[in-house]
Amino acid sequence: DVKVTQSSRYLVKRTGEKVFLECVQDMDHENMFWYRQDPGLGLRLIYFSYDVKMKEKGDIPEGYSVSREKKERFSLILESASTNQTSMYLCASSLGLAGHYEQYFGPGTRLTVT
Amino acid sequence: DQQVKQNSPSLSVQEGRISILNCDYTNSMFDYFLWYKKYPAEGPTFLISISSIKDKNEDGRFTVFLNKSAKHLSLHIVPSQPGDSAVYFCAAKTNAGKSTFGDGTTLTVKP
């Protein structure tokens, strides 16, 4: 079974702090994704990575950056956290990008920025 | 502009009856559609998918129907069970690989 783990289930940070969200997958998947989930807005793609050190912006990359130094690990960085980044953050991985490849999700990190 | 819409935020059905969840999309470049199920405190898990070259795909109690001309797909669950109570997300993909998700529909199956 594919396992995607996220470093924290709950996180509380202050405005202006630098925040790191870590994601690890154990199935040698090429592709990894970061989403945020907000009520009424569904899942929105922040960034994704199709290979080590490769990244592409998703639909809402502003205020975020990512790092993928190893295949199994994909980090989401909030350079200076703001209250509008309070959200549920979901990491996912997939074997391929073509249509039939589904994504495997981690349990999510509930981030609160105060 | 939301390219994938699930217009019903919630749906409640009786155990044993059919659940029908709907999804509409606007981008004609979408060529694959997937449904995910999400329980509280867990990440979404893949349920069933359909290619744009098909109009139906079935897997046990779950069937997805695609109407390309109407840009509409639906997920049928028959018979519905209390364990099916969850949030269901519709997702659409282009051949570039990015998935666009709907807002989700919360299904409640009453015993």
mmCIF file with all atom_site columns, C-alpha atoms in Angstrom:
data_model
loop_
_atom_site.group_PDB
_atom_site.id
_atom_site.type_symbol
_atom_site.label_atom_id
_atom_site.label_alt_id
_atom_site.label_comp_id
_atom_site.label_asym_id
_atom_site.label_entity_id
_atom_site.label_seq_id
_atom_site.pdbx_PDB_ins_code
_atom_site.Cartn_x
_atom_site.Cartn_y
_atom_site.Cartn_z
_atom_site.occupancy
_atom_site.B_iso_or_equiv
_atom_site.pdbx_formal_charge
_atom_site.auth_seq_id
_atom_site.auth_comp_id
_atom_site.auth_asym_id
_atom_site.auth_atom_id
_atom_site.pdbx_PDB_model_num
ATOM 1   C CA . ASP A 1 1   ? 0.000   0.000  0.000   1.00 0.00 ? 1   ASP A CA 1
ATOM 2   C CA . VAL A 1 2   ? 1.158   3.502  -0.784  1.00 0.00 ? 2   VAL A CA 1
ATOM 3   C CA . LYS A 1 3   ? 1.746   5.541  2.272   1.00 0.00 ? 3   LYS A CA 1
ATOM 4   C CA . VAL A 1 4   ? 1.947   9.304  2.320   1.00 0.00 ? 4   VAL A CA 1
ATOM 5   C CA . THR A 1 5   ? 2.809   10.834 5.648   1.00 0.00 ? 5   THR A CA 1
ATOM 6   C CA . GLN A 1 6   ? 2.785   14.444 6.742   1.00 0.00 ? 6   GLN A CA 1
ATOM 7   C CA . SER A 1 7   ? 4.971   15.691 9.556   1.00 0.00 ? 7   SER A CA 1
ATOM 8   C CA . SER A 1 8   ? 2.231   17.256 11.666  1.00 0.00 ? 8   SER A CA 1
ATOM 9   C CA . ARG A 1 9   ? -1.517  16.807 11.974  1.00 0.00 ? 9   ARG A CA 1
ATOM 10  C CA . TYR A 1 10  ? -2.002  20.174 13.689  1.00 0.00 ? 10  TYR A CA 1
ATOM 11  C CA . LEU A 1 11  ? 0.203   23.234 13.684  1.00 0.00 ? 11  LEU A CA 1
ATOM 12  C CA . VAL A 1 12  ? -0.238  26.690 15.202  1.00 0.00 ? 12  VAL A CA 1
ATOM 13  C CA . LYS A 1 13  ? 2.076   29.462 14.042  1.00 0.00 ? 13  LYS A CA 1
ATOM 14  C CA . ARG A 1 14  ? 2.259   33.196 14.440  1.00 0.00 ? 14  ARG A CA 1
ATOM 15  C CA . THR A 1 15  ? 1.971   35.758 11.663  1.00 0.00 ? 15  THR A CA 1
ATOM 16  C CA . GLY A 1 16  ? 5.325   36.350 10.012  1.00 0.00 ? 16  GLY A CA 1
ATOM 17  C CA . GLU A 1 17  ? 6.854   33.021 11.011  1.00 0.00 ? 17  GLU A CA 1
ATOM 18  C CA . LYS A 1 18  ? 8.511   30.779 8.444   1.00 0.00 ? 18  LYS A CA 1
ATOM 19  C CA . VAL A 1 19  ? 6.630   27.491 8.306   1.00 0.00 ? 19  VAL A CA 1
ATOM 20  C CA . PHE A 1 20  ? 7.757   24.152 6.919   1.00 0.00 ? 20  PHE A CA 1
ATOM 21  C CA . LEU A 1 21  ? 5.300   21.393 6.081   1.00 0.00 ? 21  LEU A CA 1
ATOM 22  C CA . GLU A 1 22  ? 6.917   18.069 5.287   1.00 0.00 ? 22  GLU A CA 1
ATOM 23  C CA . CYS A 1 23  ? 5.560   15.213 3.231   1.00 0.00 ? 23  CYS A CA 1
ATOM 24  C CA . VAL A 1 24  ? 7.081   11.779 2.642   1.00 0.00 ? 24  VAL A CA 1
ATOM 25  C CA . GLN A 1 25  ? 5.881   8.983  0.359   1.00 0.00 ? 25  GLN A CA 1
ATOM 26  C CA . ASP A 1 26  ? 7.203   5.440  0.386   1.00 0.00 ? 26  ASP A CA 1
ATOM 27  C CA . MET A 1 27  ? 6.269   4.141  -3.078  1.00 0.00 ? 27  MET A CA 1
ATOM 28  C CA . ASP A 1 28  ? 8.932   5.707  -5.274  1.00 0.00 ? 28  ASP A CA 1
ATOM 29  C CA . HIS A 1 29  ? 6.398   7.959  -6.984  1.00 0.00 ? 29  HIS A CA 1
ATOM 30  C CA . GLU A 1 30  ? 7.758   10.510 -9.440  1.00 0.00 ? 30  GLU A CA 1
ATOM 31  C CA . ASN A 1 31  ? 5.098   13.118 -8.774  1.00 0.00 ? 31  ASN A CA 1
ATOM 32  C CA . MET A 1 32  ? 4.155   14.938 -5.622  1.00 0.00 ? 32  MET A CA 1
ATOM 33  C CA . PHE A 1 33  ? 1.604   17.654 -4.958  1.00 0.00 ? 33  PHE A CA 1
ATOM 34  C CA . TRP A 1 34  ? 0.584   20.188 -2.346  1.00 0.00 ? 34  TRP A CA 1
ATOM 35  C CA . TYR A 1 35  ? -3.040  21.295 -2.024  1.00 0.00 ? 35  TYR A CA 1
ATOM 36  C CA . ARG A 1 36  ? -4.969  23.400 0.398   1.00 0.00 ? 36  ARG A CA 1
ATOM 37  C CA . GLN A 1 37  ? -8.553  22.617 1.272   1.00 0.00 ? 37  GLN A CA 1
ATOM 38  C CA . ASP A 1 38  ? -10.928 25.381 2.313   1.00 0.00 ? 38  ASP A CA 1
ATOM 39  C CA . PRO A 1 39  ? -14.695 25.246 2.867   1.00 0.00 ? 39  PRO A CA 1
ATOM 40  C CA . GLY A 1 40  ? -16.565 26.009 -0.332  1.00 0.00 ? 40  GLY A CA 1
ATOM 41  C CA . LEU A 1 41  ? -13.377 26.065 -2.390  1.00 0.00 ? 41  LEU A CA 1
ATOM 42  C CA . GLY A 1 42  ? -12.495 22.390 -2.558  1.00 0.00 ? 42  GLY A CA 1
ATOM 43  C CA . LEU A 1 43  ? -8.907  21.321 -3.091  1.00 0.00 ? 43  LEU A CA 1
ATOM 44  C CA . ARG A 1 44  ? -6.701  23.878 -4.795  1.00 0.00 ? 44  ARG A CA 1
ATOM 45  C CA . LEU A 1 45  ? -3.271  23.021 -6.145  1.00 0.00 ? 45  LEU A CA 1
ATOM 46  C CA . ILE A 1 46  ? -0.417  25.085 -4.737  1.00 0.00 ? 46  ILE A CA 1
ATOM 47  C CA . TYR A 1 47  ? 2.637   23.429 -6.328  1.00 0.00 ? 47  TYR A CA 1
ATOM 48  C CA . PHE A 1 48  ? 3.594   20.104 -7.765  1.00 0.00 ? 48  PHE A CA 1
ATOM 49  C CA . SER A 1 49  ? 6.838   18.356 -8.575  1.00 0.00 ? 49  SER A CA 1
ATOM 50  C CA . TYR A 1 50  ? 7.402   15.787 -11.331 1.00 0.00 ? 50  TYR A CA 1
ATOM 51  C CA . ASP A 1 51  ? 10.996  14.954 -10.437 1.00 0.00 ? 51  ASP A CA 1
ATOM 52  C CA . VAL A 1 52  ? 13.675  15.719 -7.889  1.00 0.00 ? 52  VAL A CA 1
ATOM 53  C CA . LYS A 1 53  ? 14.503  19.426 -7.878  1.00 0.00 ? 53  LYS A CA 1
ATOM 54  C CA . MET A 1 54  ? 11.733  20.060 -10.448 1.00 0.00 ? 54  MET A CA 1
ATOM 55  C CA . LYS A 1 55  ? 8.631   22.019 -9.550  1.00 0.00 ? 55  LYS A CA 1
ATOM 56  C CA . GLU A 1 56  ? 5.720   23.718 -11.202 1.00 0.00 ? 56  GLU A CA 1
ATOM 57  C CA . LYS A 1 57  ? 3.303   26.307 -9.915  1.00 0.00 ? 57  LYS A CA 1
ATOM 58  C CA . GLY A 1 58  ? -0.250  25.279 -9.372  1.00 0.00 ? 58  GLY A CA 1
ATOM 59  C CA . ASP A 1 59  ? -3.274  27.516 -9.227  1.00 0.00 ? 59  ASP A CA 1
ATOM 60  C CA . ILE A 1 60  ? -2.444  29.408 -6.010  1.00 0.00 ? 60  ILE A CA 1
ATOM 61  C CA . PRO A 1 61  ? 1.365   29.542 -5.534  1.00 0.00 ? 61  PRO A CA 1
ATOM 62  C CA . GLU A 1 62  ? 1.534   33.050 -4.098  1.00 0.00 ? 62  GLU A CA 1
ATOM 63  C CA . GLY A 1 63  ? 3.039   33.126 -0.612  1.00 0.00 ? 63  GLY A CA 1
ATOM 64  C CA . TYR A 1 64  ? 4.396   29.583 -0.897  1.00 0.00 ? 64  TYR A CA 1
ATOM 65  C CA . SER A 1 65  ? 7.532   27.858 -2.086  1.00 0.00 ? 65  SER A CA 1
ATOM 66  C CA . VAL A 1 66  ? 8.504   24.194 -2.268  1.00 0.00 ? 66  VAL A CA 1
ATOM 67  C CA . SER A 1 67  ? 11.570  22.021 -2.078  1.00 0.00 ? 67  SER A CA 1
ATOM 68  C CA . ARG A 1 68  ? 12.197  18.537 -3.411  1.00 0.00 ? 68  ARG A CA 1
ATOM 69  C CA . GLU A 1 69  ? 15.766  17.448 -2.714  1.00 0.00 ? 69  GLU A CA 1
ATOM 70  C CA . LYS A 1 70  ? 14.950  13.733 -2.521  1.00 0.00 ? 70  LYS A CA 1
ATOM 71  C CA . LYS A 1 71  ? 12.408  11.738 -4.471  1.00 0.00 ? 71  LYS A CA 1
ATOM 72  C CA . GLU A 1 72  ? 10.433  10.675 -1.434  1.00 0.00 ? 72  GLU A CA 1
ATOM 73  C CA . ARG A 1 73  ? 10.185  14.074 0.244   1.00 0.00 ? 73  ARG A CA 1
ATOM 74  C CA . PHE A 1 74  ? 8.332   17.219 -0.775  1.00 0.00 ? 74  PHE A CA 1
ATOM 75  C CA . SER A 1 75  ? 8.293   20.257 1.472   1.00 0.00 ? 75  SER A CA 1
ATOM 76  C CA . LEU A 1 76  ? 5.940   23.215 1.428   1.00 0.00 ? 76  LEU A CA 1
ATOM 77  C CA . ILE A 1 77  ? 7.351   26.460 2.797   1.00 0.00 ? 77  ILE A CA 1
ATOM 78  C CA . LEU A 1 78  ? 5.416   29.486 3.931   1.00 0.00 ? 78  LEU A CA 1
ATOM 79  C CA . GLU A 1 79  ? 8.073   32.198 3.879   1.00 0.00 ? 79  GLU A CA 1
ATOM 80  C CA . SER A 1 80  ? 6.109   34.579 6.105   1.00 0.00 ? 80  SER A CA 1
ATOM 81  C CA . ALA A 1 81  ? 2.891   33.068 7.378   1.00 0.00 ? 81  ALA A CA 1
ATOM 82  C CA . SER A 1 82  ? -0.261  35.150 7.214   1.00 0.00 ? 82  SER A CA 1
ATOM 83  C CA . THR A 1 83  ? -3.708  34.589 8.680   1.00 0.00 ? 83  THR A CA 1
ATOM 84  C CA . ASN A 1 84  ? -5.190  33.914 5.229   1.00 0.00 ? 84  ASN A CA 1
ATOM 85  C CA . GLN A 1 85  ? -2.959  30.856 5.032   1.00 0.00 ? 85  GLN A CA 1
ATOM 86  C CA . THR A 1 86  ? -4.891  29.211 7.827   1.00 0.00 ? 86  THR A CA 1
ATOM 87  C CA . SER A 1 87  ? -6.137  26.070 6.134   1.00 0.00 ? 87  SER A CA 1
ATOM 88  C CA . MET A 1 88  ? -5.961  22.299 5.769   1.00 0.00 ? 88  MET A CA 1
ATOM 89  C CA . TYR A 1 89  ? -2.896  21.333 3.728   1.00 0.00 ? 89  TYR A CA 1
ATOM 90  C CA . LEU A 1 90  ? -2.886  18.040 1.868   1.00 0.00 ? 90  LEU A CA 1
ATOM 91  C CA . CYS A 1 91  ? 0.084   16.361 0.253   1.00 0.00 ? 91  CYS A CA 1
ATOM 92  C CA . ALA A 1 92  ? -0.340  13.759 -2.478  1.00 0.00 ? 92  ALA A CA 1
ATOM 93  C CA . SER A 1 93  ? 1.783   11.593 -4.732  1.00 0.00 ? 93  SER A CA 1
ATOM 94  C CA . SER A 1 94  ? 1.187   9.704  -7.962  1.00 0.00 ? 94  SER A CA 1
ATOM 95  C CA . LEU A 1 95  ? 3.090   7.242  -10.103 1.00 0.00 ? 95  LEU A CA 1
ATOM 96  C CA . GLY A 1 96  ? 2.355   9.168  -13.279 1.00 0.00 ? 96  GLY A CA 1
ATOM 97  C CA . LEU A 1 97  ? 0.669   12.314 -14.490 1.00 0.00 ? 97  LEU A CA 1
ATOM 98  C CA . ALA A 1 98  ? -1.481  10.792 -17.235 1.00 0.00 ? 98  ALA A CA 1
ATOM 99  C CA . GLY A 1 99  ? -5.214  10.630 -16.698 1.00 0.00 ? 99  GLY A CA 1
ATOM 100 C CA . HIS A 1 100 ? -5.663  7.194  -15.183 1.00 0.00 ? 100 HIS A CA 1
ATOM 101 C CA . TYR A 1 101 ? -3.044  7.675  -12.467 1.00 0.00 ? 101 TYR A CA 1
ATOM 102 C CA . GLU A 1 102 ? -4.786  8.472  -9.234  1.00 0.00 ? 102 GLU A CA 1
ATOM 103 C CA . GLN A 1 103 ? -3.265  10.467 -6.437  1.00 0.00 ? 103 GLN A CA 1
ATOM 104 C CA . TYR A 1 104 ? -2.552  9.119  -2.974  1.00 0.00 ? 104 TYR A CA 1
ATOM 105 C CA . PHE A 1 105 ? -3.098  11.615 -0.212  1.00 0.00 ? 105 PHE A CA 1
ATOM 106 C CA . GLY A 1 106 ? -1.641  12.091 3.222   1.00 0.00 ? 106 GLY A CA 1
ATOM 107 C CA . PRO A 1 107 ? -3.904  12.740 6.230   1.00 0.00 ? 107 PRO A CA 1
ATOM 108 C CA . GLY A 1 108 ? -3.460  16.505 6.067   1.00 0.00 ? 108 GLY A CA 1
ATOM 109 C CA . THR A 1 109 ? -1.996  19.207 8.284   1.00 0.00 ? 109 THR A CA 1
ATOM 110 C CA . ARG A 1 110 ? -4.400  21.657 9.881   1.00 0.00 ? 110 ARG A CA 1
ATOM 111 C CA . LEU A 1 111 ? -2.432  24.929 10.039  1.00 0.00 ? 111 LEU A CA 1
ATOM 112 C CA . THR A 1 112 ? -3.655  27.851 12.094  1.00 0.00 ? 112 THR A CA 1
ATOM 113 C CA . VAL A 1 113 ? -1.868  31.174 11.762  1.00 0.00 ? 113 VAL A CA 1
ATOM 114 C CA . THR A 1 114 ? -2.639  33.638 14.566  1.00 0.00 ? 114 THR A CA 1
ATOM 115 C CA . ASP B 2 1   ? -13.624 30.734 -12.626 1.00 0.00 ? 1   ASP B CA 1
ATOM 116 C CA . GLN B 2 2   ? -14.355 27.343 -11.184 1.00 0.00 ? 2   GLN B CA 1
ATOM 117 C CA . GLN B 2 3   ? -13.888 24.730 -13.878 1.00 0.00 ? 3   GLN B CA 1
ATOM 118 C CA . VAL B 2 4   ? -15.296 21.833 -11.870 1.00 0.00 ? 4   VAL B CA 1
ATOM 119 C CA . LYS B 2 5   ? -18.457 22.314 -9.850  1.00 0.00 ? 5   LYS B CA 1
ATOM 120 C CA . GLN B 2 6   ? -20.363 20.109 -7.478  1.00 0.00 ? 6   GLN B CA 1
ATOM 121 C CA . ASN B 2 7   ? -23.532 22.082 -6.982  1.00 0.00 ? 7   ASN B CA 1
ATOM 122 C CA . SER B 2 8   ? -24.923 20.061 -4.085  1.00 0.00 ? 8   SER B CA 1
ATOM 123 C CA . PRO B 2 9   ? -22.936 20.647 -0.889  1.00 0.00 ? 9   PRO B CA 1
ATOM 124 C CA . SER B 2 10  ? -24.762 17.819 0.835   1.00 0.00 ? 10  SER B CA 1
ATOM 125 C CA . LEU B 2 11  ? -26.940 14.793 0.156   1.00 0.00 ? 11  LEU B CA 1
ATOM 126 C CA . SER B 2 12  ? -28.822 12.567 2.555   1.00 0.00 ? 12  SER B CA 1
ATOM 127 C CA . VAL B 2 13  ? -30.179 9.141  1.582   1.00 0.00 ? 13  VAL B CA 1
ATOM 128 C CA . GLN B 2 14  ? -31.611 6.109  3.313   1.00 0.00 ? 14  GLN B CA 1
ATOM 129 C CA . GLU B 2 15  ? -29.539 2.950  3.633   1.00 0.00 ? 15  GLU B CA 1
ATOM 130 C CA . GLY B 2 16  ? -30.185 0.610  0.721   1.00 0.00 ? 16  GLY B CA 1
ATOM 131 C CA . ARG B 2 17  ? -31.310 3.357  -1.650  1.00 0.00 ? 17  ARG B CA 1
ATOM 132 C CA . ILE B 2 18  ? -29.361 4.916  -4.503  1.00 0.00 ? 18  ILE B CA 1
ATOM 133 C CA . SER B 2 19  ? -27.041 7.874  -3.963  1.00 0.00 ? 19  SER B CA 1
ATOM 134 C CA . ILE B 2 20  ? -26.401 10.103 -6.967  1.00 0.00 ? 20  ILE B CA 1
ATOM 135 C CA . LEU B 2 21  ? -23.652 12.681 -6.777  1.00 0.00 ? 21  LEU B CA 1
ATOM 136 C CA . ASN B 2 22  ? -23.269 15.162 -9.593  1.00 0.00 ? 22  ASN B CA 1
ATOM 137 C CA . CYS B 2 23  ? -20.400 17.108 -11.086 1.00 0.00 ? 23  CYS B CA 1
ATOM 138 C CA . ASP B 2 24  ? -20.283 19.660 -13.907 1.00 0.00 ? 24  ASP B CA 1
ATOM 139 C CA . TYR B 2 25  ? -17.241 20.949 -15.736 1.00 0.00 ? 25  TYR B CA 1
ATOM 140 C CA . THR B 2 26  ? -16.519 23.688 -18.238 1.00 0.00 ? 26  THR B CA 1
ATOM 141 C CA . ASN B 2 27  ? -13.143 22.834 -19.770 1.00 0.00 ? 27  ASN B CA 1
ATOM 142 C CA . SER B 2 28  ? -13.498 20.641 -22.836 1.00 0.00 ? 28  SER B CA 1
ATOM 143 C CA . MET B 2 29  ? -9.795  19.753 -22.579 1.00 0.00 ? 29  MET B CA 1
ATOM 144 C CA . PHE B 2 30  ? -10.422 17.533 -19.563 1.00 0.00 ? 30  PHE B CA 1
ATOM 145 C CA . ASP B 2 31  ? -9.868  13.963 -20.677 1.00 0.00 ? 31  ASP B CA 1
ATOM 146 C CA . TYR B 2 32  ? -10.084 11.979 -17.455 1.00 0.00 ? 32  TYR B CA 1
ATOM 147 C CA . PHE B 2 33  ? -12.366 12.209 -14.471 1.00 0.00 ? 33  PHE B CA 1
ATOM 148 C CA . LEU B 2 34  ? -11.899 10.735 -11.018 1.00 0.00 ? 34  LEU B CA 1
ATOM 149 C CA . TRP B 2 35  ? -13.928 10.493 -7.842  1.00 0.00 ? 35  TRP B CA 1
ATOM 150 C CA . TYR B 2 36  ? -12.331 10.559 -4.422  1.00 0.00 ? 36  TYR B CA 1
ATOM 151 C CA . LYS B 2 37  ? -13.868 9.860  -1.038  1.00 0.00 ? 37  LYS B CA 1
ATOM 152 C CA . LYS B 2 38  ? -12.758 11.603 2.138   1.00 0.00 ? 38  LYS B CA 1
ATOM 153 C CA . TYR B 2 39  ? -13.503 10.626 5.714   1.00 0.00 ? 39  TYR B CA 1
ATOM 154 C CA . PRO B 2 40  ? -12.961 13.140 8.544   1.00 0.00 ? 40  PRO B CA 1
ATOM 155 C CA . ALA B 2 41  ? -9.347  13.414 9.696   1.00 0.00 ? 41  ALA B CA 1
ATOM 156 C CA . GLU B 2 42  ? -8.135  11.426 6.669   1.00 0.00 ? 42  GLU B CA 1
ATOM 157 C CA . GLY B 2 43  ? -6.885  12.361 3.235   1.00 0.00 ? 43  GLY B CA 1
ATOM 158 C CA . PRO B 2 44  ? -9.022  11.680 0.143   1.00 0.00 ? 44  PRO B CA 1
ATOM 159 C CA . THR B 2 45  ? -8.809  8.189  -1.312  1.00 0.00 ? 45  THR B CA 1
ATOM 160 C CA . PHE B 2 46  ? -9.394  7.254  -4.925  1.00 0.00 ? 46  PHE B CA 1
ATOM 161 C CA . LEU B 2 47  ? -12.732 5.636  -5.661  1.00 0.00 ? 47  LEU B CA 1
ATOM 162 C CA . ILE B 2 48  ? -13.364 5.300  -9.389  1.00 0.00 ? 48  ILE B CA 1
ATOM 163 C CA . SER B 2 49  ? -12.427 6.989  -12.654 1.00 0.00 ? 49  SER B CA 1
ATOM 164 C CA . ILE B 2 50  ? -13.567 7.321  -16.233 1.00 0.00 ? 50  ILE B CA 1
ATOM 165 C CA . SER B 2 51  ? -11.869 8.258  -19.451 1.00 0.00 ? 51  SER B CA 1
ATOM 166 C CA . SER B 2 52  ? -13.502 10.814 -21.723 1.00 0.00 ? 52  SER B CA 1
ATOM 167 C CA . ILE B 2 53  ? -13.778 8.166  -24.448 1.00 0.00 ? 53  ILE B CA 1
ATOM 168 C CA . LYS B 2 54  ? -16.219 6.197  -22.317 1.00 0.00 ? 54  LYS B CA 1
ATOM 169 C CA . ASP B 2 55  ? -19.632 7.018  -20.993 1.00 0.00 ? 55  ASP B CA 1
ATOM 170 C CA . LYS B 2 56  ? -19.827 4.539  -18.124 1.00 0.00 ? 56  LYS B CA 1
ATOM 171 C CA . ASN B 2 57  ? -17.515 2.768  -15.742 1.00 0.00 ? 57  ASN B CA 1
ATOM 172 C CA . GLU B 2 58  ? -18.632 0.370  -13.058 1.00 0.00 ? 58  GLU B CA 1
ATOM 173 C CA . ASP B 2 59  ? -16.877 -1.033 -10.003 1.00 0.00 ? 59  ASP B CA 1
ATOM 174 C CA . GLY B 2 60  ? -19.042 -3.000 -7.642  1.00 0.00 ? 60  GLY B CA 1
ATOM 175 C CA . ARG B 2 61  ? -21.617 -0.710 -6.053  1.00 0.00 ? 61  ARG B CA 1
ATOM 176 C CA . PHE B 2 62  ? -20.094 2.349  -7.715  1.00 0.00 ? 62  PHE B CA 1
ATOM 177 C CA . THR B 2 63  ? -20.840 3.509  -11.259 1.00 0.00 ? 63  THR B CA 1
ATOM 178 C CA . VAL B 2 64  ? -19.697 6.713  -12.903 1.00 0.00 ? 64  VAL B CA 1
ATOM 179 C CA . PHE B 2 65  ? -21.544 8.117  -15.903 1.00 0.00 ? 65  PHE B CA 1
ATOM 180 C CA . LEU B 2 66  ? -20.112 10.724 -18.248 1.00 0.00 ? 66  LEU B CA 1
ATOM 181 C CA . ASN B 2 67  ? -22.151 12.922 -20.568 1.00 0.00 ? 67  ASN B CA 1
ATOM 182 C CA . LYS B 2 68  ? -19.585 14.811 -22.613 1.00 0.00 ? 68  LYS B CA 1
ATOM 183 C CA . SER B 2 69  ? -22.075 16.881 -24.564 1.00 0.00 ? 69  SER B CA 1
ATOM 184 C CA . ALA B 2 70  ? -23.540 18.194 -21.307 1.00 0.00 ? 70  ALA B CA 1
ATOM 185 C CA . LYS B 2 71  ? -20.129 18.336 -19.596 1.00 0.00 ? 71  LYS B CA 1
ATOM 186 C CA . HIS B 2 72  ? -21.637 16.418 -16.726 1.00 0.00 ? 72  HIS B CA 1
ATOM 187 C CA . LEU B 2 73  ? -20.709 13.360 -14.746 1.00 0.00 ? 73  LEU B CA 1
ATOM 188 C CA . SER B 2 74  ? -22.400 11.551 -11.947 1.00 0.00 ? 74  SER B CA 1
ATOM 189 C CA . LEU B 2 75  ? -21.479 8.926  -9.378  1.00 0.00 ? 75  LEU B CA 1
ATOM 190 C CA . HIS B 2 76  ? -24.103 6.345  -8.484  1.00 0.00 ? 76  HIS B CA 1
ATOM 191 C CA . ILE B 2 77  ? -23.825 4.263  -5.341  1.00 0.00 ? 77  ILE B CA 1
ATOM 192 C CA . VAL B 2 78  ? -26.200 1.316  -5.148  1.00 0.00 ? 78  VAL B CA 1
ATOM 193 C CA . PRO B 2 79  ? -27.100 0.202  -2.573  1.00 0.00 ? 79  PRO B CA 1
ATOM 194 C CA . SER B 2 80  ? -25.916 2.960  -0.254  1.00 0.00 ? 80  SER B CA 1
ATOM 195 C CA . GLN B 2 81  ? -24.449 1.909  3.087   1.00 0.00 ? 81  GLN B CA 1
ATOM 196 C CA . PRO B 2 82  ? -23.800 3.920  6.257   1.00 0.00 ? 82  PRO B CA 1
ATOM 197 C CA . GLY B 2 83  ? -20.050 3.433  5.712   1.00 0.00 ? 83  GLY B CA 1
ATOM 198 C CA . ASP B 2 84  ? -20.397 5.412  2.475   1.00 0.00 ? 84  ASP B CA 1
ATOM 199 C CA . SER B 2 85  ? -21.028 8.558  4.525   1.00 0.00 ? 85  SER B CA 1
ATOM 200 C CA . ALA B 2 86  ? -18.141 10.838 3.570   1.00 0.00 ? 86  ALA B CA 1
ATOM 201 C CA . VAL B 2 87  ? -17.226 13.834 1.448   1.00 0.00 ? 87  VAL B CA 1
ATOM 202 C CA . TYR B 2 88  ? -16.983 12.991 -2.255  1.00 0.00 ? 88  TYR B CA 1
ATOM 203 C CA . PHE B 2 89  ? -14.765 15.038 -4.551  1.00 0.00 ? 89  PHE B CA 1
ATOM 204 C CA . CYS B 2 90  ? -14.967 15.059 -8.301  1.00 0.00 ? 90  CYS B CA 1
ATOM 205 C CA . ALA B 2 91  ? -11.667 15.730 -10.098 1.00 0.00 ? 91  ALA B CA 1
ATOM 206 C CA . ALA B 2 92  ? -10.898 16.383 -13.754 1.00 0.00 ? 92  ALA B CA 1
ATOM 207 C CA . LYS B 2 93  ? -7.561  16.064 -15.495 1.00 0.00 ? 93  LYS B CA 1
ATOM 208 C CA . THR B 2 94  ? -6.057  17.301 -18.726 1.00 0.00 ? 94  THR B CA 1
ATOM 209 C CA . ASN B 2 95  ? -3.270  15.407 -20.466 1.00 0.00 ? 95  ASN B CA 1
ATOM 210 C CA . ALA B 2 96  ? -0.834  17.781 -18.754 1.00 0.00 ? 96  ALA B CA 1
ATOM 211 C CA . GLY B 2 97  ? -1.599  15.885 -15.585 1.00 0.00 ? 97  GLY B CA 1
ATOM 212 C CA . LYS B 2 98  ? -2.929  18.568 -13.279 1.00 0.00 ? 98  LYS B CA 1
ATOM 213 C CA . SER B 2 99  ? -6.111  17.715 -11.426 1.00 0.00 ? 99  SER B CA 1
ATOM 214 C CA . THR B 2 100 ? -8.857  20.255 -10.821 1.00 0.00 ? 100 THR B CA 1
ATOM 215 C CA . PHE B 2 101 ? -11.160 19.399 -7.949  1.00 0.00 ? 101 PHE B CA 1
ATOM 216 C CA . GLY B 2 102 ? -14.725 20.323 -7.173  1.00 0.00 ? 102 GLY B CA 1
ATOM 217 C CA . ASP B 2 103 ? -15.870 21.636 -3.796  1.00 0.00 ? 103 ASP B CA 1
ATOM 218 C CA . GLY B 2 104 ? -17.063 18.270 -2.597  1.00 0.00 ? 104 GLY B CA 1
ATOM 219 C CA . THR B 2 105 ? -20.452 16.839 -1.643  1.00 0.00 ? 105 THR B CA 1
ATOM 220 C CA . THR B 2 106 ? -21.067 15.506 1.851   1.00 0.00 ? 106 THR B CA 1
ATOM 221 C CA . LEU B 2 107 ? -23.050 12.277 1.649   1.00 0.00 ? 107 LEU B CA 1
ATOM 222 C CA . THR B 2 108 ? -24.916 11.035 4.696   1.00 0.00 ? 108 THR B CA 1
ATOM 223 C CA . VAL B 2 109 ? -26.432 7.559  4.543   1.00 0.00 ? 109 VAL B CA 1
ATOM 224 C CA . LYS B 2 110 ? -28.976 7.027  7.290   1.00 0.00 ? 110 LYS B CA 1
ATOM 225 C CA . PRO B 2 111 ? -29.475 3.538  8.743   1.00 0.00 ? 111 PRO B CA 1
#
